[in-house]
Each structure stands twice: as structure tokens, then as C-alpha cells.
GROMACS .gro file of C-alpha atoms in nm:
model
  187
    1VAL     CA    1  -7.614  -5.883   4.124
    2SER     CA    2  -7.276  -5.711   4.123
    3ILE     CA    3  -7.154  -5.391   4.284
    4HIS     CA    4  -6.967  -5.135   4.076
    5MET     CA    5  -6.767  -4.853   4.229
    6PRO     CA    6  -6.735  -4.598   3.947
    7GLU     CA    7  -6.418  -4.410   3.877
    8PRO     CA    8  -6.436  -4.028   3.889
    9LEU     CA    9  -6.579  -3.869   3.576
   10SER     CA   10  -6.672  -4.206   3.429
   11TYR     CA   11  -6.986  -4.295   3.239
   12ALA     CA   12  -7.112  -4.483   3.545
   13ASP     CA   13  -7.053  -4.174   3.759
   14ASP     CA   14  -7.255  -3.966   3.514
   15CYS     CA   15  -7.535  -4.226   3.525
   16PHE     CA   16  -7.527  -4.225   3.906
   17GLY     CA   17  -7.591  -3.852   3.925
   18TYR     CA   18  -7.854  -3.865   3.655
   19TYR     CA   19  -8.044  -4.149   3.822
   20LEU     CA   20  -8.055  -3.983   4.160
   21ASN     CA   21  -8.147  -3.644   4.015
   22ARG     CA   22  -8.424  -3.791   3.800
   23TYR     CA   23  -8.569  -4.067   4.020
   24HIS     CA   24  -8.481  -4.015   4.386
   25TYR     CA   25  -8.727  -3.801   4.580
   26LEU     CA   26  -8.441  -3.605   4.745
   27GLY     CA   27  -8.251  -3.555   4.419
   28PHE     CA   28  -7.874  -3.521   4.407
   29ASP     CA   29  -7.647  -3.223   4.374
   30ARG     CA   30  -7.294  -3.321   4.465
   31THR     CA   31  -7.100  -3.499   4.732
   32VAL     CA   32  -6.895  -3.333   5.005
   33GLY     CA   33  -6.629  -3.504   5.215
   34GLN     CA   34  -6.571  -3.875   5.225
   35ASN     CA   35  -6.831  -4.058   5.018
   36LEU     CA   36  -6.882  -4.371   4.818
   37LYS     CA   37  -7.108  -4.404   4.514
   38LEU     CA   38  -7.217  -4.753   4.421
   39ILE     CA   39  -7.407  -4.876   4.117
   40ILE     CA   40  -7.559  -5.222   4.140
   41LYS     CA   41  -7.573  -5.420   3.815
   42ASP     CA   42  -7.720  -5.753   3.712
   43ARG     CA   43  -7.518  -6.027   3.538
   44PHE     CA   44  -7.584  -5.857   3.203
   45GLN     CA   45  -7.433  -5.532   3.334
   46ARG     CA   46  -7.771  -5.353   3.340
   47HIS     CA   47  -7.802  -5.092   3.612
   48LEU     CA   48  -8.044  -5.189   3.890
   49ALA     CA   49  -7.981  -4.957   4.181
   50CYS     CA   50  -7.768  -4.676   4.325
   51LEU     CA   51  -7.643  -4.624   4.679
   52LEU     CA   52  -7.459  -4.324   4.819
   53PHE     CA   53  -7.266  -4.330   5.143
   54GLY     CA   54  -7.131  -4.017   5.308
   55SER     CA   55  -7.048  -3.858   5.637
   56ALA     CA   56  -7.238  -3.975   5.942
   57ALA     CA   57  -7.472  -3.737   6.118
   58TRP     CA   58  -7.278  -3.541   6.379
   59GLN     CA   59  -7.521  -3.608   6.660
   60THR     CA   60  -7.830  -3.819   6.701
   61GLU     CA   61  -7.925  -3.904   7.056
   62PRO     CA   62  -8.069  -4.255   6.987
   63ARG     CA   63  -7.767  -4.364   6.782
   64ASP     CA   64  -7.520  -4.222   7.030
   65ALA     CA   65  -7.699  -4.394   7.318
   66PHE     CA   66  -7.710  -4.726   7.125
   67ILE     CA   67  -7.335  -4.709   7.065
   68GLY     CA   68  -7.272  -4.589   7.419
   69TRP     CA   69  -7.021  -4.322   7.336
   70THR     CA   70  -6.956  -3.993   7.505
   71PRO     CA   71  -6.946  -3.663   7.315
   72GLU     CA   72  -6.564  -3.684   7.325
   73GLU     CA   73  -6.560  -4.035   7.183
   74ARG     CA   74  -6.807  -3.935   6.912
   75GLY     CA   75  -6.587  -3.638   6.822
   76ARG     CA   76  -6.284  -3.862   6.785
   77ASN     CA   77  -6.452  -4.149   6.602
   78ILE     CA   78  -6.745  -4.013   6.400
   79ASN     CA   79  -6.546  -4.077   6.082
   80LEU     CA   80  -6.565  -4.451   6.162
   81ILE     CA   81  -6.935  -4.452   6.070
   82THR     CA   82  -7.082  -4.380   5.731
   83ASN     CA   83  -7.437  -4.275   5.641
   84ASN     CA   84  -7.636  -4.437   5.361
   85THR     CA   85  -7.773  -4.106   5.235
   86ARG     CA   86  -7.935  -4.231   4.914
   87PHE     CA   87  -8.074  -4.569   4.810
   88LEU     CA   88  -8.259  -4.602   4.481
   89ILE     CA   89  -8.390  -4.909   4.302
   90LEU     CA   90  -8.438  -4.784   3.947
   91PRO     CA   91  -8.812  -4.746   3.870
   92TRP     CA   92  -8.819  -4.995   3.582
   93VAL     CA   93  -8.659  -5.274   3.791
   94ARG     CA   94  -8.916  -5.515   3.936
   95VAL     CA   95  -8.744  -5.790   4.132
   96PRO     CA   96  -8.898  -5.915   4.457
   97HIS     CA   97  -8.682  -5.863   4.765
   98LEU     CA   98  -8.407  -5.692   4.558
   99ALA     CA   99  -8.368  -5.401   4.801
  100SER     CA  100  -8.284  -5.618   5.104
  101HIS     CA  101  -8.065  -5.842   4.885
  102VAL     CA  102  -7.870  -5.536   4.765
  103LEU     CA  103  -7.834  -5.403   5.120
  104GLY     CA  104  -7.700  -5.740   5.237
  105GLY     CA  105  -7.444  -5.755   4.958
  106VAL     CA  106  -7.334  -5.398   4.999
  107THR     CA  107  -7.288  -5.422   5.375
  108ARG     CA  108  -7.069  -5.730   5.329
  109SER     CA  109  -6.843  -5.537   5.088
  110LEU     CA  110  -6.863  -5.182   5.224
  111ARG     CA  111  -6.566  -5.190   5.465
  112GLY     CA  112  -6.336  -5.313   5.190
  113TYR     CA  113  -6.448  -5.046   4.945
  114TRP     CA  114  -6.413  -4.776   5.211
  115GLU     CA  115  -6.064  -4.893   5.315
  116GLN     CA  116  -5.957  -4.909   4.948
  117LYS     CA  117  -6.069  -4.551   4.887
  118TYR     CA  118  -5.990  -4.381   5.221
  119HIS     CA  119  -5.728  -4.604   5.388
  120HIS     CA  120  -5.923  -4.635   5.713
  121THR     CA  121  -6.197  -4.869   5.822
  122ILE     CA  122  -6.556  -4.809   5.921
  123HIS     CA  123  -6.740  -5.001   6.192
  124ALA     CA  124  -7.104  -4.918   6.131
  125VAL     CA  125  -7.349  -4.772   5.879
  126GLU     CA  126  -7.649  -4.557   5.960
  127THR     CA  127  -7.946  -4.439   5.761
  128PHE     CA  128  -8.252  -4.226   5.818
  129VAL     CA  129  -8.593  -4.335   5.687
  130GLU     CA  130  -8.881  -4.084   5.663
  131LYS     CA  131  -9.145  -4.261   5.870
  132HIS     CA  132  -9.442  -4.104   5.690
  133ARG     CA  133  -9.301  -4.192   5.347
  134PHE     CA  134  -9.143  -4.535   5.400
  135LYS     CA  135  -9.169  -4.830   5.641
  136GLY     CA  136  -8.802  -4.928   5.636
  137THR     CA  137  -8.894  -5.280   5.534
  138CYS     CA  138  -8.583  -5.345   5.325
  139TYR     CA  139  -8.355  -5.231   5.610
  140LYS     CA  140  -8.539  -5.451   5.859
  141ALA     CA  141  -8.519  -5.748   5.620
  142ALA     CA  142  -8.142  -5.690   5.579
  143ASN     CA  143  -8.100  -5.700   5.961
  144TRP     CA  144  -8.044  -5.329   6.021
  145ILE     CA  145  -8.136  -5.225   6.374
  146ARG     CA  146  -8.387  -4.948   6.435
  147VAL     CA  147  -8.227  -4.753   6.718
  148GLY     CA  148  -8.475  -4.468   6.750
  149ARG     CA  149  -8.627  -4.166   6.582
  150THR     CA  150  -8.508  -3.816   6.503
  151LYS     CA  151  -8.669  -3.507   6.655
  152GLY     CA  152  -8.741  -3.339   6.321
  153ARG     CA  153  -8.450  -3.094   6.333
  154SER     CA  154  -8.165  -3.055   6.090
  155ARG     CA  155  -7.812  -2.930   6.123
  156GLN     CA  156  -7.923  -2.595   5.977
  157GLU     CA  157  -8.200  -2.550   6.236
  158ARG     CA  158  -8.122  -2.277   6.489
  159GLN     CA  159  -8.452  -2.191   6.661
  160GLY     CA  160  -8.549  -2.530   6.815
  161LYS     CA  161  -8.838  -2.571   6.570
  162LYS     CA  162  -8.907  -2.882   6.363
  163VAL     CA  163  -8.798  -2.812   6.008
  164VAL     CA  164  -8.759  -3.158   5.851
  165PRO     CA  165  -8.968  -3.476   5.863
  166VAL     CA  166  -8.923  -3.713   6.156
  167LYS     CA  167  -8.714  -4.014   6.054
  168ASP     CA  168  -8.647  -4.358   6.191
  169ILE     CA  169  -8.277  -4.419   6.255
  170TYR     CA  170  -8.132  -4.753   6.148
  171LEU     CA  171  -7.784  -4.882   6.223
  172TYR     CA  172  -7.593  -5.174   6.079
  173PRO     CA  173  -7.281  -5.285   6.270
  174LEU     CA  174  -7.003  -5.398   6.034
  175ASN     CA  175  -6.822  -5.603   6.298
  176PRO     CA  176  -6.916  -5.772   6.626
  177ASP     CA  177  -6.698  -5.536   6.835
  178PHE     CA  178  -6.829  -5.217   6.677
  179ARG     CA  179  -6.908  -5.052   7.013
  180LYS     CA  180  -6.558  -5.113   7.149
  181ALA     CA  181  -6.404  -4.983   6.824
  182LEU     CA  182  -6.623  -4.672   6.817
  183CYS     CA  183  -6.556  -4.588   7.180
  184ALA     CA  184  -6.179  -4.651   7.160
  185LYS     CA  185  -5.912  -4.390   7.189
  186VAL     CA  186  -5.742  -4.357   6.855
  187LEU     CA  187  -5.368  -4.416   6.894
   0.00000   0.00000   0.00000
């Protein structure tokens, strides 16, 4: 299994958008802000999976408590976390344990890809798993840590009412000192 970071406006980039639009339950429109699109291929260069990483959620109480940062520290360092916003194993691919294998490989390479593209590091990755739709098995198998659950609100919610499904929050530290790095004052 290899990881391919497509160049803008490439064939792989077109495939990435098509796959997510066609086969991911949330679909795909466009990316905003810092993001990383990855296509996973086998040794014959056949596409197996797609992953999209983007901006971390501004505020999630369980994640923030797990990291141990204050609102000020979060405001300074939120860009040092990325969010795995889409993960798709293509529907015709049937390989046991592929999802956790892909997550393991991607997390080992993610910091380097991010630094190459954005010239700054990241210290952790988060993701949100709809608890009524998925069990999070591949994240658990890849050693992601379940840090809590969302309250069912979105950033667009203004009335205090639940408007989105409740999700389990998973975090994967990319270095042993991630808490120290995420709580540090940027010089």
C-alpha cells in the first residue's frame, strides 16, 4: 500500500473528488483552508482509499480537556492539529484490516506531508465518528484514543438545539510530547 498526495488539478485530484462525491455518505464539495488529500494505492497503482485532512474543530470539550489546554492556548495552537474529515475505502476493495493498516501508515507519514505542504508541523490528528452509523473499529485498531463524545451541535447551531448526530471523538498524538507542544506559547 502506498500513499499518493495528488498535485492540484491532477487526474488523481479529480478521482479524489469523484470518489468522495459518489461513495462517501457525506459527499464532497470543496476544501477550505489548510487541507491534505491522500489517495492510497496498491503496488499495482490501483486506487484503494481516500483520506481528507482539514482544519481541526474549533472547540470540543472532551478533546480540549484531554489535551489540557486553556481557551487561549487553543486559540494560539489550533492549527497544530488536523482533522481527518473523510476516510473512504473504495466499495469494490475487499481486504481484511485494510482500514486500520491505512490509518497506521498515514499517521506515520502525515507530519512530513503536512510540513512539506504548509511549512509547519502538526502534533495530533482528530476525527469524529457517528456513533449510530459506525463503531470506530478501524480507529481503535490503529491505536487512536477515544477522548469523548460530541453534544450533537455544529458550528452553525445558534439555538442550543441538537442539529447533527452525536459523534465519538478520537485523537491520535503524532509525537510523545504532543500536550506540551499544543500548550506551548508560540515564539
